[in-house]
Amino acid sequence: AKNLAGEVETLRETRKELEEQISDLKDMVEQGSAYEIMVEDLSDRVLSLEEELVSAQQVIREMEEAADITAEMEEVQTEELKALNREMEDRETTIRNLEEAI
């Protein structure tokens, strides 16, 4: 009977240890699930940020192209303005010459 009682006690201790191990494993599984959800959320966020980056890069390219076009237009306008000023000066000179001739 002593031997049987000792064996029962040993089995109870083993059972308690196994239940603690099961509890620890359940906690680890729950923690792993939480990490998995966190990884999924972060992955989604990374994808979203990558899409925003691509969009922002496209906007930058479009703005750079618009700035180049604007610079070209300003250059053309400057040249046209110079040509008009020369033309006005030539006409003023012609008018003065005609006034002097009169």
Short mmCIF file of C-alpha atoms in Angstrom, two decimals:
data_model
loop_
_atom_site.label_atom_id
_atom_site.label_comp_id
_atom_site.label_asym_id
_atom_site.label_seq_id
_atom_site.Cartn_x
_atom_site.Cartn_y
_atom_site.Cartn_z
CA ALA A 1 0.00 0.00 0.00
CA LYS A 2 2.91 2.35 0.76
CA ASN A 3 4.35 1.63 -2.62
CA LEU A 4 0.99 2.30 -4.27
CA ALA A 5 0.52 5.56 -2.33
CA GLY A 6 4.01 6.69 -3.38
CA GLU A 7 3.25 5.87 -6.97
CA VAL A 8 -0.03 7.84 -6.80
CA GLU A 9 1.84 10.81 -5.33
CA THR A 10 4.46 10.60 -8.09
CA LEU A 11 1.71 10.47 -10.71
CA ARG A 12 0.00 13.51 -9.15
CA GLU A 13 3.26 15.47 -9.27
CA THR A 14 3.84 14.41 -12.87
CA ARG A 15 0.27 15.41 -13.73
CA LYS A 16 0.77 18.83 -12.11
CA GLU A 17 4.03 19.36 -14.03
CA LEU A 18 2.36 18.32 -17.30
CA GLU A 19 -0.59 20.66 -16.68
CA GLU A 20 1.86 23.52 -16.07
CA GLN A 21 3.69 22.63 -19.29
CA ILE A 22 0.36 22.56 -21.17
CA SER A 23 -0.56 25.95 -19.73
CA ASP A 24 2.84 27.34 -20.75
CA LEU A 25 2.43 25.93 -24.26
CA LYS A 26 -1.06 27.46 -24.55
CA ASP A 27 0.39 30.82 -23.53
CA MET A 28 3.12 30.44 -26.14
CA VAL A 29 0.53 29.59 -28.82
CA GLU A 30 -1.53 32.67 -27.88
CA GLN A 31 1.60 34.82 -27.96
CA GLY A 32 2.54 33.33 -31.34
CA SER A 33 -0.94 34.17 -32.66
CA ALA A 34 -0.56 37.73 -31.41
CA TYR A 35 2.82 38.00 -33.16
CA GLU A 36 1.33 36.56 -36.34
CA ILE A 37 -1.43 39.19 -36.29
CA MET A 38 1.18 41.88 -35.66
CA VAL A 39 3.28 40.65 -38.60
CA GLU A 40 0.21 40.64 -40.87
CA ASP A 41 -0.67 44.18 -39.79
CA LEU A 42 2.88 45.37 -40.38
CA SER A 43 2.99 43.64 -43.77
CA ASP A 44 -0.23 45.40 -44.77
CA ARG A 45 1.23 48.71 -43.59
CA VAL A 46 4.42 48.14 -45.59
CA LEU A 47 2.39 47.41 -48.73
CA SER A 48 0.32 50.53 -48.15
CA LEU A 49 3.44 52.66 -47.67
CA GLU A 50 5.01 51.17 -50.81
CA GLU A 51 1.89 52.13 -52.78
CA GLU A 52 2.03 55.65 -51.33
CA LEU A 53 5.71 55.87 -52.26
CA VAL A 54 5.03 54.84 -55.87
CA SER A 55 2.23 57.40 -56.05
CA ALA A 56 4.43 60.13 -54.55
CA GLN A 57 7.24 59.30 -57.00
CA GLN A 58 4.78 59.61 -59.90
CA VAL A 59 3.63 63.01 -58.62
CA ILE A 60 7.26 64.11 -58.31
CA ARG A 61 7.98 63.04 -61.91
CA GLU A 62 4.91 64.90 -63.14
CA MET A 63 5.90 68.03 -61.19
CA GLU A 64 9.46 67.85 -62.53
CA GLU A 65 8.12 67.54 -66.08
CA ALA A 66 5.78 70.49 -65.48
CA ALA A 67 8.71 72.52 -64.08
CA ASP A 68 10.78 71.69 -67.18
CA ILE A 69 7.93 72.76 -69.46
CA THR A 70 7.47 75.96 -67.46
CA ALA A 71 11.19 76.74 -67.73
CA GLU A 72 11.09 76.15 -71.49
CA MET A 73 8.03 78.40 -71.83
CA GLU A 74 9.71 81.14 -69.80
CA GLU A 75 12.76 80.88 -72.04
CA VAL A 76 10.61 81.15 -75.18
CA GLN A 77 8.69 84.09 -73.69
CA THR A 78 11.95 85.84 -72.82
CA GLU A 79 13.20 85.39 -76.39
CA GLU A 80 9.88 86.63 -77.80
CA LEU A 81 9.97 89.64 -75.47
CA LYS A 82 13.51 90.48 -76.59
CA ALA A 83 12.44 90.17 -80.23
CA LEU A 84 9.43 92.44 -79.62
CA ASN A 85 11.63 94.99 -77.84
CA ARG A 86 14.09 94.97 -80.77
CA GLU A 87 11.19 95.37 -83.18
CA MET A 88 9.84 98.31 -81.15
CA GLU A 89 13.27 99.93 -81.06
CA ASP A 90 13.60 99.49 -84.82
CA ARG A 91 10.19 101.09 -85.38
CA GLU A 92 11.03 103.96 -83.03
CA THR A 93 14.26 104.50 -84.94
CA THR A 94 12.33 104.44 -88.22
CA ILE A 95 9.78 106.94 -86.83
CA ARG A 96 12.57 109.26 -85.62
CA ASN A 97 14.31 109.04 -88.98
CA LEU A 98 11.07 109.83 -90.79
CA GLU A 99 10.34 112.74 -88.42
CA GLU A 100 13.81 114.12 -89.03
CA ALA A 101 13.35 113.75 -92.76
CA ILE A 102 10.10 115.75 -92.65
#
